[in-house]
Amino acid sequence: MKLISWNVNGLRACMKKGFEDAFYALNADLFCLQETKLQEGQIELDLPGYHQYWNYAEKKGYSGTAVFSRREPLSVTYGMGIEEHDHEGRLITLEFEEFYFVCCYTPNAQNELRRIDYRMSWEDDLRAYLMALDKKKPVIYTGDLNVAHEEIDLKNPGPNRGNAGFSDEERGKMTALLSSGFTDTFRALYPDRTGAYSWWSYRFHARENNAGWRIDYFIVSDRLMDKVAQSDIYPEIHGSDHCPVGLQVEL
């Protein structure tokens, strides 16, 4: 089973930069998006053979997630059922017979960590949500999680220490999640691989110079790790400031 996650940074813009070609080339069973920046009815996306599920932010042109699945899930949940967190279209959960699939667009802590208190609240509630799912059946959790966990996960850790996405607080919450029965699949398979990034600033020729960050993840329940065949990053695919990431599992 092949799964793909991609922060498209505005799906309508990405459509003009080859989204459909990438979608069909990647040929995933489950394909999820973050930062769609859409409201209902603003795009007609014809994807034969896929069920489509969309979670829109109340604020226009902001956030938003989507999941396209070849298999019809047993159930679909939008948000985590907490009023404070469910206005920005950041979470979709699909339940299948063997596992839960959770697509997430984690809130950015913003410049000077203006939103760090909210981010910490989100992280605690999301971890509790994932742990509750995990008690029922294994979880595959993916998306733009807006944190580079370790120094190996970004090109320039020194100057970025304390910045949004590489603050001690955000990194600590990722450590807490990974200590709660979950595994970062890419880093488990490639513990020493450097230069593996999924996001690059549009400034300073960052992508050209591969001065990036790995902030897009596939994280699985520990007991699923033996089913993971591959965890991939696709930097050759353009169309956004992020590239797609992928997972292959034998279920």
PDB file of C-alpha atoms in Angstrom:
ATOM      1  CA  MET A   1       0.000   0.000   0.000  1.00  0.00           C
ATOM      2  CA  LYS A   2       1.418   3.346  -1.034  1.00  0.00           C
ATOM      3  CA  LEU A   3       0.634   6.564   0.850  1.00  0.00           C
ATOM      4  CA  ILE A   4       1.607  10.134  -0.079  1.00  0.00           C
ATOM      5  CA  SER A   5       1.408  13.429   1.802  1.00  0.00           C
ATOM      6  CA  TRP A   6       2.043  16.848   0.282  1.00  0.00           C
ATOM      7  CA  ASN A   7       1.712  20.410   1.534  1.00  0.00           C
ATOM      8  CA  VAL A   8       0.686  22.042  -1.751  1.00  0.00           C
ATOM      9  CA  ASN A   9       0.752  25.644  -0.406  1.00  0.00           C
ATOM     10  CA  GLY A  10      -2.446  26.514  -2.261  1.00  0.00           C
ATOM     11  CA  LEU A  11      -3.944  23.776  -4.421  1.00  0.00           C
ATOM     12  CA  ARG A  12      -5.191  26.127  -7.134  1.00  0.00           C
ATOM     13  CA  ALA A  13      -1.661  27.501  -7.585  1.00  0.00           C
ATOM     14  CA  CYS A  14      -0.202  23.985  -7.483  1.00  0.00           C
ATOM     15  CA  MET A  15      -2.641  22.831 -10.188  1.00  0.00           C
ATOM     16  CA  LYS A  16      -0.914  25.294 -12.539  1.00  0.00           C
ATOM     17  CA  LYS A  17       2.480  23.813 -11.628  1.00  0.00           C
ATOM     18  CA  GLY A  18       1.862  20.182 -12.485  1.00  0.00           C
ATOM     19  CA  PHE A  19      -0.148  18.835  -9.539  1.00  0.00           C
ATOM     20  CA  GLU A  20      -2.151  16.346 -11.600  1.00  0.00           C
ATOM     21  CA  ASP A  21       0.946  14.994 -13.356  1.00  0.00           C
ATOM     22  CA  ALA A  22       2.600  14.409  -9.973  1.00  0.00           C
ATOM     23  CA  PHE A  23      -0.571  12.902  -8.531  1.00  0.00           C
ATOM     24  CA  TYR A  24      -0.859  10.278 -11.259  1.00  0.00           C
ATOM     25  CA  ALA A  25       2.887   9.610 -11.409  1.00  0.00           C
ATOM     26  CA  LEU A  26       3.002   8.897  -7.671  1.00  0.00           C
ATOM     27  CA  ASN A  27       0.046   6.514  -8.052  1.00  0.00           C
ATOM     28  CA  ALA A  28      -0.821   6.300  -4.350  1.00  0.00           C
ATOM     29  CA  ASP A  29      -3.593   4.352  -2.649  1.00  0.00           C
ATOM     30  CA  LEU A  30      -3.984   7.193  -0.152  1.00  0.00           C
ATOM     31  CA  PHE A  31      -2.947  10.735  -1.073  1.00  0.00           C
ATOM     32  CA  CYS A  32      -3.376  13.598   1.369  1.00  0.00           C
ATOM     33  CA  LEU A  33      -2.828  17.343   1.128  1.00  0.00           C
ATOM     34  CA  GLN A  34      -2.188  20.169   3.537  1.00  0.00           C
ATOM     35  CA  GLU A  35      -2.604  23.911   3.046  1.00  0.00           C
ATOM     36  CA  THR A  36      -5.174  23.557   0.281  1.00  0.00           C
ATOM     37  CA  LYS A  37      -6.283  27.194   0.896  1.00  0.00           C
ATOM     38  CA  LEU A  38      -9.747  26.464  -0.457  1.00  0.00           C
ATOM     39  CA  GLN A  39     -13.409  26.814   0.364  1.00  0.00           C
ATOM     40  CA  GLU A  40     -16.001  24.319  -0.816  1.00  0.00           C
ATOM     41  CA  GLY A  41     -16.834  24.789  -4.492  1.00  0.00           C
ATOM     42  CA  GLN A  42     -13.659  26.669  -5.377  1.00  0.00           C
ATOM     43  CA  ILE A  43     -12.147  23.772  -7.297  1.00  0.00           C
ATOM     44  CA  GLU A  44     -13.425  20.860  -9.341  1.00  0.00           C
ATOM     45  CA  LEU A  45     -10.936  18.036  -9.009  1.00  0.00           C
ATOM     46  CA  ASP A  46     -11.790  14.962 -11.063  1.00  0.00           C
ATOM     47  CA  LEU A  47      -9.815  11.991  -9.727  1.00  0.00           C
ATOM     48  CA  PRO A  48     -11.426   8.817 -11.068  1.00  0.00           C
ATOM     49  CA  GLY A  49     -11.136   5.885  -8.703  1.00  0.00           C
ATOM     50  CA  TYR A  50     -10.657   8.019  -5.573  1.00  0.00           C
ATOM     51  CA  HIS A  51     -13.006   8.997  -2.773  1.00  0.00           C
ATOM     52  CA  GLN A  52     -12.423  12.633  -1.787  1.00  0.00           C
ATOM     53  CA  TYR A  53     -12.591  14.102   1.718  1.00  0.00           C
ATOM     54  CA  TRP A  54     -12.031  17.811   2.398  1.00  0.00           C
ATOM     55  CA  ASN A  55     -11.691  19.852   5.584  1.00  0.00           C
ATOM     56  CA  TYR A  56     -11.891  23.599   4.945  1.00  0.00           C
ATOM     57  CA  ALA A  57     -10.791  26.383   7.259  1.00  0.00           C
ATOM     58  CA  GLU A  58     -13.473  28.903   8.176  1.00  0.00           C
ATOM     59  CA  LYS A  59     -11.039  31.675   7.203  1.00  0.00           C
ATOM     60  CA  LYS A  60     -10.917  32.031   3.410  1.00  0.00           C
ATOM     61  CA  GLY A  61      -7.680  31.209   1.606  1.00  0.00           C
ATOM     62  CA  TYR A  62      -6.125  29.650   4.703  1.00  0.00           C
ATOM     63  CA  SER A  63      -4.985  26.224   5.883  1.00  0.00           C
ATOM     64  CA  GLY A  64      -7.196  23.262   4.898  1.00  0.00           C
ATOM     65  CA  THR A  65      -6.592  19.558   4.294  1.00  0.00           C
ATOM     66  CA  ALA A  66      -7.811  16.852   1.920  1.00  0.00           C
ATOM     67  CA  VAL A  67      -7.531  13.084   1.573  1.00  0.00           C
ATOM     68  CA  PHE A  68      -8.056  11.048  -1.600  1.00  0.00           C
ATOM     69  CA  SER A  69      -8.489   7.317  -1.038  1.00  0.00           C
ATOM     70  CA  ARG A  70      -8.931   4.413  -3.420  1.00  0.00           C
ATOM     71  CA  ARG A  71     -10.592   2.425  -0.650  1.00  0.00           C
ATOM     72  CA  GLU A  72     -13.726   3.732   0.980  1.00  0.00           C
ATOM     73  CA  PRO A  73     -13.024   4.101   4.716  1.00  0.00           C
ATOM     74  CA  LEU A  74     -15.261   2.743   7.458  1.00  0.00           C
ATOM     75  CA  SER A  75     -15.617   6.277   8.840  1.00  0.00           C
ATOM     76  CA  VAL A  76     -14.241   9.793   8.420  1.00  0.00           C
ATOM     77  CA  THR A  77     -13.733  12.370  11.178  1.00  0.00           C
ATOM     78  CA  TYR A  78     -12.944  16.058  10.669  1.00  0.00           C
ATOM     79  CA  GLY A  79     -10.967  17.738  13.441  1.00  0.00           C
ATOM     80  CA  MET A  80     -10.286  16.222  16.853  1.00  0.00           C
ATOM     81  CA  GLY A  81     -13.584  17.127  18.499  1.00  0.00           C
ATOM     82  CA  ILE A  82     -12.134  20.061  20.462  1.00  0.00           C
ATOM     83  CA  GLU A  83     -13.761  23.413  19.741  1.00  0.00           C
ATOM     84  CA  GLU A  84     -10.538  25.389  20.104  1.00  0.00           C
ATOM     85  CA  HIS A  85      -8.806  23.371  17.370  1.00  0.00           C
ATOM     86  CA  ASP A  86     -11.493  22.629  14.818  1.00  0.00           C
ATOM     87  CA  HIS A  87     -11.939  25.919  12.935  1.00  0.00           C
ATOM     88  CA  GLU A  88      -8.883  25.807  10.665  1.00  0.00           C
ATOM     89  CA  GLY A  89      -9.459  22.586   8.707  1.00  0.00           C
ATOM     90  CA  ARG A  90      -6.256  21.007   9.968  1.00  0.00           C
ATOM     91  CA  LEU A  91      -7.153  17.370  10.616  1.00  0.00           C
ATOM     92  CA  ILE A  92      -8.873  14.496   8.801  1.00  0.00           C
ATOM     93  CA  THR A  93      -9.013  10.943  10.163  1.00  0.00           C
ATOM     94  CA  LEU A  94      -9.989   7.959   8.026  1.00  0.00           C
ATOM     95  CA  GLU A  95     -10.725   4.655   9.734  1.00  0.00           C
ATOM     96  CA  PHE A  96      -9.959   1.447   7.861  1.00  0.00           C
ATOM     97  CA  GLU A  97     -10.215  -2.164   8.994  1.00  0.00           C
ATOM     98  CA  GLU A  98      -6.512  -2.413   9.852  1.00  0.00           C
ATOM     99  CA  PHE A  99      -5.566   1.138  10.904  1.00  0.00           C
ATOM    100  CA  TYR A 100      -6.443   4.800  11.340  1.00  0.00           C
ATOM    101  CA  PHE A 101      -5.019   7.268   8.816  1.00  0.00           C
ATOM    102  CA  VAL A 102      -4.580  10.807  10.186  1.00  0.00           C
ATOM    103  CA  CYS A 103      -3.749  13.725   7.867  1.00  0.00           C
ATOM    104  CA  CYS A 104      -2.557  16.804   9.755  1.00  0.00           C
ATOM    105  CA  TYR A 105      -1.464  20.362   9.071  1.00  0.00           C
ATOM    106  CA  THR A 106       0.104  21.474  12.343  1.00  0.00           C
ATOM    107  CA  PRO A 107      -0.263  25.156  13.322  1.00  0.00           C
ATOM    108  CA  ASN A 108       2.863  27.233  12.764  1.00  0.00           C
ATOM    109  CA  ALA A 109       4.310  28.881  15.895  1.00  0.00           C
ATOM    110  CA  GLN A 110       4.930  31.998  13.730  1.00  0.00           C
ATOM    111  CA  ASN A 111       7.589  34.697  13.908  1.00  0.00           C
ATOM    112  CA  GLU A 112       8.997  35.298  17.371  1.00  0.00           C
ATOM    113  CA  LEU A 113       6.926  32.270  18.482  1.00  0.00           C
ATOM    114  CA  ARG A 114       3.790  34.447  18.657  1.00  0.00           C
ATOM    115  CA  ARG A 115       1.559  31.380  18.543  1.00  0.00           C
ATOM    116  CA  ILE A 116       3.690  29.037  20.654  1.00  0.00           C
ATOM    117  CA  ASP A 117       1.197  28.801  23.526  1.00  0.00           C
ATOM    118  CA  TYR A 118      -1.543  27.692  21.145  1.00  0.00           C
ATOM    119  CA  ARG A 119       0.885  25.344  19.424  1.00  0.00           C
ATOM    120  CA  MET A 120       1.717  23.682  22.750  1.00  0.00           C
ATOM    121  CA  SER A 121      -1.980  23.226  23.515  1.00  0.00           C
ATOM    122  CA  TRP A 122      -2.525  21.730  20.042  1.00  0.00           C
ATOM    123  CA  GLU A 123       0.395  19.321  20.491  1.00  0.00           C
ATOM    124  CA  ASP A 124      -0.838  18.055  23.858  1.00  0.00           C
ATOM    125  CA  ASP A 125      -4.396  17.533  22.626  1.00  0.00           C
ATOM    126  CA  LEU A 126      -3.279  15.957  19.352  1.00  0.00           C
ATOM    127  CA  ARG A 127      -0.989  13.524  21.167  1.00  0.00           C
ATOM    128  CA  ALA A 128      -3.872  12.510  23.438  1.00  0.00           C
ATOM    129  CA  TYR A 129      -6.096  12.097  20.366  1.00  0.00           C
ATOM    130  CA  LEU A 130      -3.555   9.856  18.615  1.00  0.00           C
ATOM    131  CA  MET A 131      -2.970   7.786  21.742  1.00  0.00           C
ATOM    132  CA  ALA A 132      -6.717   7.223  22.119  1.00  0.00           C
ATOM    133  CA  LEU A 133      -6.923   6.015  18.503  1.00  0.00           C
ATOM    134  CA  ASP A 134      -3.872   3.825  19.025  1.00  0.00           C
ATOM    135  CA  LYS A 135      -5.639   1.970  21.836  1.00  0.00           C
ATOM    136  CA  LYS A 136      -8.249   0.816  19.291  1.00  0.00           C
ATOM    137  CA  LYS A 137      -6.041   0.027  16.275  1.00  0.00           C
ATOM    138  CA  PRO A 138      -2.674   1.144  14.844  1.00  0.00           C
ATOM    139  CA  VAL A 139      -2.274   4.687  13.541  1.00  0.00           C
ATOM    140  CA  ILE A 140      -0.556   6.154  10.480  1.00  0.00           C
ATOM    141  CA  TYR A 141      -0.098   9.874  11.146  1.00  0.00           C
ATOM    142  CA  THR A 142       1.166  12.156   8.385  1.00  0.00           C
ATOM    143  CA  GLY A 143       1.421  15.700   7.198  1.00  0.00           C
ATOM    144  CA  ASP A 144       3.245  18.985   7.537  1.00  0.00           C
ATOM    145  CA  LEU A 145       4.023  18.860  11.254  1.00  0.00           C
ATOM    146  CA  ASN A 146       5.930  22.164  11.197  1.00  0.00           C
ATOM    147  CA  VAL A 147       8.930  20.994  13.221  1.00  0.00           C
ATOM    148  CA  ALA A 148      12.412  19.771  12.395  1.00  0.00           C
ATOM    149  CA  HIS A 149      12.916  17.316  15.237  1.00  0.00           C
ATOM    150  CA  GLU A 150      16.713  17.001  15.376  1.00  0.00           C
ATOM    151  CA  GLU A 151      19.663  18.982  14.042  1.00  0.00           C
ATOM    152  CA  ILE A 152      20.066  16.460  11.220  1.00  0.00           C
ATOM    153  CA  ASP A 153      16.594  17.501   9.997  1.00  0.00           C
ATOM    154  CA  LEU A 154      17.587  20.958   8.755  1.00  0.00           C
ATOM    155  CA  LYS A 155      20.516  22.445   6.900  1.00  0.00           C
ATOM    156  CA  ASN A 156      21.379  25.242   9.329  1.00  0.00           C
ATOM    157  CA  PRO A 157      20.437  24.210  12.879  1.00  0.00           C
ATOM    158  CA  GLY A 158      22.660  26.729  14.677  1.00  0.00           C
ATOM    159  CA  PRO A 159      21.179  29.993  13.366  1.00  0.00           C
ATOM    160  CA  ASN A 160      17.639  28.552  13.534  1.00  0.00           C
ATOM    161  CA  ARG A 161      17.725  27.399  17.149  1.00  0.00           C
ATOM    162  CA  GLY A 162      14.705  28.940  18.868  1.00  0.00           C
ATOM    163  CA  ASN A 163      12.961  29.920  15.634  1.00  0.00           C
ATOM    164  CA  ALA A 164       9.493  28.656  14.732  1.00  0.00           C
ATOM    165  CA  GLY A 165       9.816  25.020  13.696  1.00  0.00           C
ATOM    166  CA  PHE A 166      13.073  24.514  15.586  1.00  0.00           C
ATOM    167  CA  SER A 167      12.274  25.785  19.044  1.00  0.00           C
ATOM    168  CA  ASP A 168      13.046  23.669  22.082  1.00  0.00           C
ATOM    169  CA  GLU A 169       9.331  23.644  22.892  1.00  0.00           C
ATOM    170  CA  GLU A 170       8.231  22.256  19.520  1.00  0.00           C
ATOM    171  CA  ARG A 171      11.050  19.726  19.354  1.00  0.00           C
ATOM    172  CA  GLY A 172      10.197  18.611  22.871  1.00  0.00           C
ATOM    173  CA  LYS A 173       6.599  17.909  21.878  1.00  0.00           C
ATOM    174  CA  MET A 174       7.788  15.762  18.971  1.00  0.00           C
ATOM    175  CA  THR A 175      10.030  13.849  21.370  1.00  0.00           C
ATOM    176  CA  ALA A 176       7.039  13.368  23.676  1.00  0.00           C
ATOM    177  CA  LEU A 177       4.945  11.977  20.810  1.00  0.00           C
ATOM    178  CA  LEU A 178       7.688   9.600  19.729  1.00  0.00           C
ATOM    179  CA  SER A 179       7.995   8.435  23.336  1.00  0.00           C
ATOM    180  CA  SER A 180       4.275   7.602  23.434  1.00  0.00           C
ATOM    181  CA  GLY A 181       4.265   4.561  21.163  1.00  0.00           C
ATOM    182  CA  PHE A 182       5.011   6.136  17.767  1.00  0.00           C
ATOM    183  CA  THR A 183       7.922   6.014  15.287  1.00  0.00           C
ATOM    184  CA  ASP A 184       9.220   8.543  12.740  1.00  0.00           C
ATOM    185  CA  THR A 185       9.471   6.122   9.813  1.00  0.00           C
ATOM    186  CA  PHE A 186      12.023   8.013   7.730  1.00  0.00           C
ATOM    187  CA  ARG A 187      14.480   8.518  10.572  1.00  0.00           C
ATOM    188  CA  ALA A 188      13.997   4.935  11.785  1.00  0.00           C
ATOM    189  CA  LEU A 189      14.997   3.633   8.348  1.00  0.00           C
ATOM    190  CA  TYR A 190      17.693   6.252   7.671  1.00  0.00           C
ATOM    191  CA  PRO A 191      19.106   7.342  11.053  1.00  0.00           C
ATOM    192  CA  ASP A 192      22.170   9.042   9.583  1.00  0.00           C
ATOM    193  CA  ARG A 193      20.924  10.398   6.255  1.00  0.00           C
ATOM    194  CA  THR A 194      21.706  14.092   5.866  1.00  0.00           C
ATOM    195  CA  GLY A 195      20.433  16.535   3.265  1.00  0.00           C
ATOM    196  CA  ALA A 196      16.962  14.908   3.287  1.00  0.00           C
ATOM    197  CA  TYR A 197      14.486  17.794   3.394  1.00  0.00           C
ATOM    198  CA  SER A 198      10.838  18.365   2.484  1.00  0.00           C
ATOM    199  CA  TRP A 199      10.551  22.165   2.686  1.00  0.00           C
ATOM    200  CA  TRP A 200      12.680  25.039   1.381  1.00  0.00           C
ATOM    201  CA  SER A 201      12.218  28.768   1.770  1.00  0.00           C
ATOM    202  CA  TYR A 202      11.419  30.658  -1.418  1.00  0.00           C
ATOM    203  CA  ARG A 203      14.217  33.055  -0.456  1.00  0.00           C
ATOM    204  CA  PHE A 204      17.993  32.885  -0.930  1.00  0.00           C
ATOM    205  CA  HIS A 205      17.862  30.133  -3.600  1.00  0.00           C
ATOM    206  CA  ALA A 206      17.234  27.706  -0.745  1.00  0.00           C
ATOM    207  CA  ARG A 207      15.917  24.841  -2.858  1.00  0.00           C
ATOM    208  CA  GLU A 208      18.639  25.252  -5.436  1.00  0.00           C
ATOM    209  CA  ASN A 209      21.202  24.958  -2.618  1.00  0.00           C
ATOM    210  CA  ASN A 210      19.222  22.290  -0.738  1.00  0.00           C
ATOM    211  CA  ALA A 211      19.126  24.515   2.345  1.00  0.00           C
ATOM    212  CA  GLY A 212      15.969  22.898   3.620  1.00  0.00           C
ATOM    213  CA  TRP A 213      14.075  21.442   6.554  1.00  0.00           C
ATOM    214  CA  ARG A 214      12.442  18.027   7.032  1.00  0.00           C
ATOM    215  CA  ILE A 215       9.082  18.999   8.504  1.00  0.00           C
ATOM    216  CA  ASP A 216       6.764  16.582   6.645  1.00  0.00           C
ATOM    217  CA  TYR A 217       6.488  13.152   8.217  1.00  0.00           C
ATOM    218  CA  PHE A 218       4.976   9.706   8.186  1.00  0.00           C
ATOM    219  CA  ILE A 219       4.737   8.579  11.803  1.00  0.00           C
ATOM    220  CA  VAL A 220       3.292   5.172  12.696  1.00  0.00           C
ATOM    221  CA  SER A 221       2.336   3.245  15.797  1.00  0.00           C
ATOM    222  CA  ASP A 222       5.412   1.348  16.948  1.00  0.00           C
ATOM    223  CA  ARG A 223       3.715  -1.991  16.258  1.00  0.00           C
ATOM    224  CA  LEU A 224       3.264  -1.059  12.579  1.00  0.00           C
ATOM    225  CA  MET A 225       6.966  -0.426  12.007  1.00  0.00           C
ATOM    226  CA  ASP A 226       7.644  -4.011  10.965  1.00  0.00           C
ATOM    227  CA  LYS A 227       5.097  -3.517   8.151  1.00  0.00           C
ATOM    228  CA  VAL A 228       6.908  -0.447   6.766  1.00  0.00           C
ATOM    229  CA  ALA A 229       8.705  -1.300   3.521  1.00  0.00           C
ATOM    230  CA  GLN A 230       9.845   2.210   2.575  1.00  0.00           C
ATOM    231  CA  SER A 231       9.662   5.858   3.671  1.00  0.00           C
ATOM    232  CA  ASP A 232      10.376   8.329   0.895  1.00  0.00           C
ATOM    233  CA  ILE A 233      10.941  12.005   0.165  1.00  0.00           C
ATOM    234  CA  TYR A 234      10.449  13.287  -3.406  1.00  0.00           C
ATOM    235  CA  PRO A 235      12.502  16.518  -3.747  1.00  0.00           C
ATOM    236  CA  GLU A 236      12.451  16.234  -7.540  1.00  0.00           C
ATOM    237  CA  ILE A 237       8.702  17.040  -7.517  1.00  0.00           C
ATOM    238  CA  HIS A 238       8.079  20.783  -7.603  1.00  0.00           C
ATOM    239  CA  GLY A 239       4.859  22.793  -7.518  1.00  0.00           C
ATOM    240  CA  SER A 240       5.078  23.957  -3.900  1.00  0.00           C
ATOM    241  CA  ASP A 241       7.697  25.055  -1.380  1.00  0.00           C
ATOM    242  CA  HIS A 242       7.251  21.538   0.054  1.00  0.00           C
ATOM    243  CA  CYS A 243       7.799  18.281  -1.792  1.00  0.00           C
ATOM    244  CA  PRO A 244       5.703  15.140  -1.299  1.00  0.00           C
ATOM    245  CA  VAL A 245       6.691  12.468   1.211  1.00  0.00           C
ATOM    246  CA  GLY A 246       5.661   8.842   0.974  1.00  0.00           C
ATOM    247  CA  LEU A 247       5.245   5.582   2.831  1.00  0.00           C
ATOM    248  CA  GLN A 248       4.933   2.011   1.631  1.00  0.00           C
ATOM    249  CA  VAL A 249       3.397  -0.458   4.060  1.00  0.00           C
ATOM    250  CA  GLU A 250       2.638  -4.151   3.706  1.00  0.00           C
ATOM    251  CA  LEU A 251      -0.790  -4.526   5.269  1.00  0.00           C
TER     252      LEU A 251
END
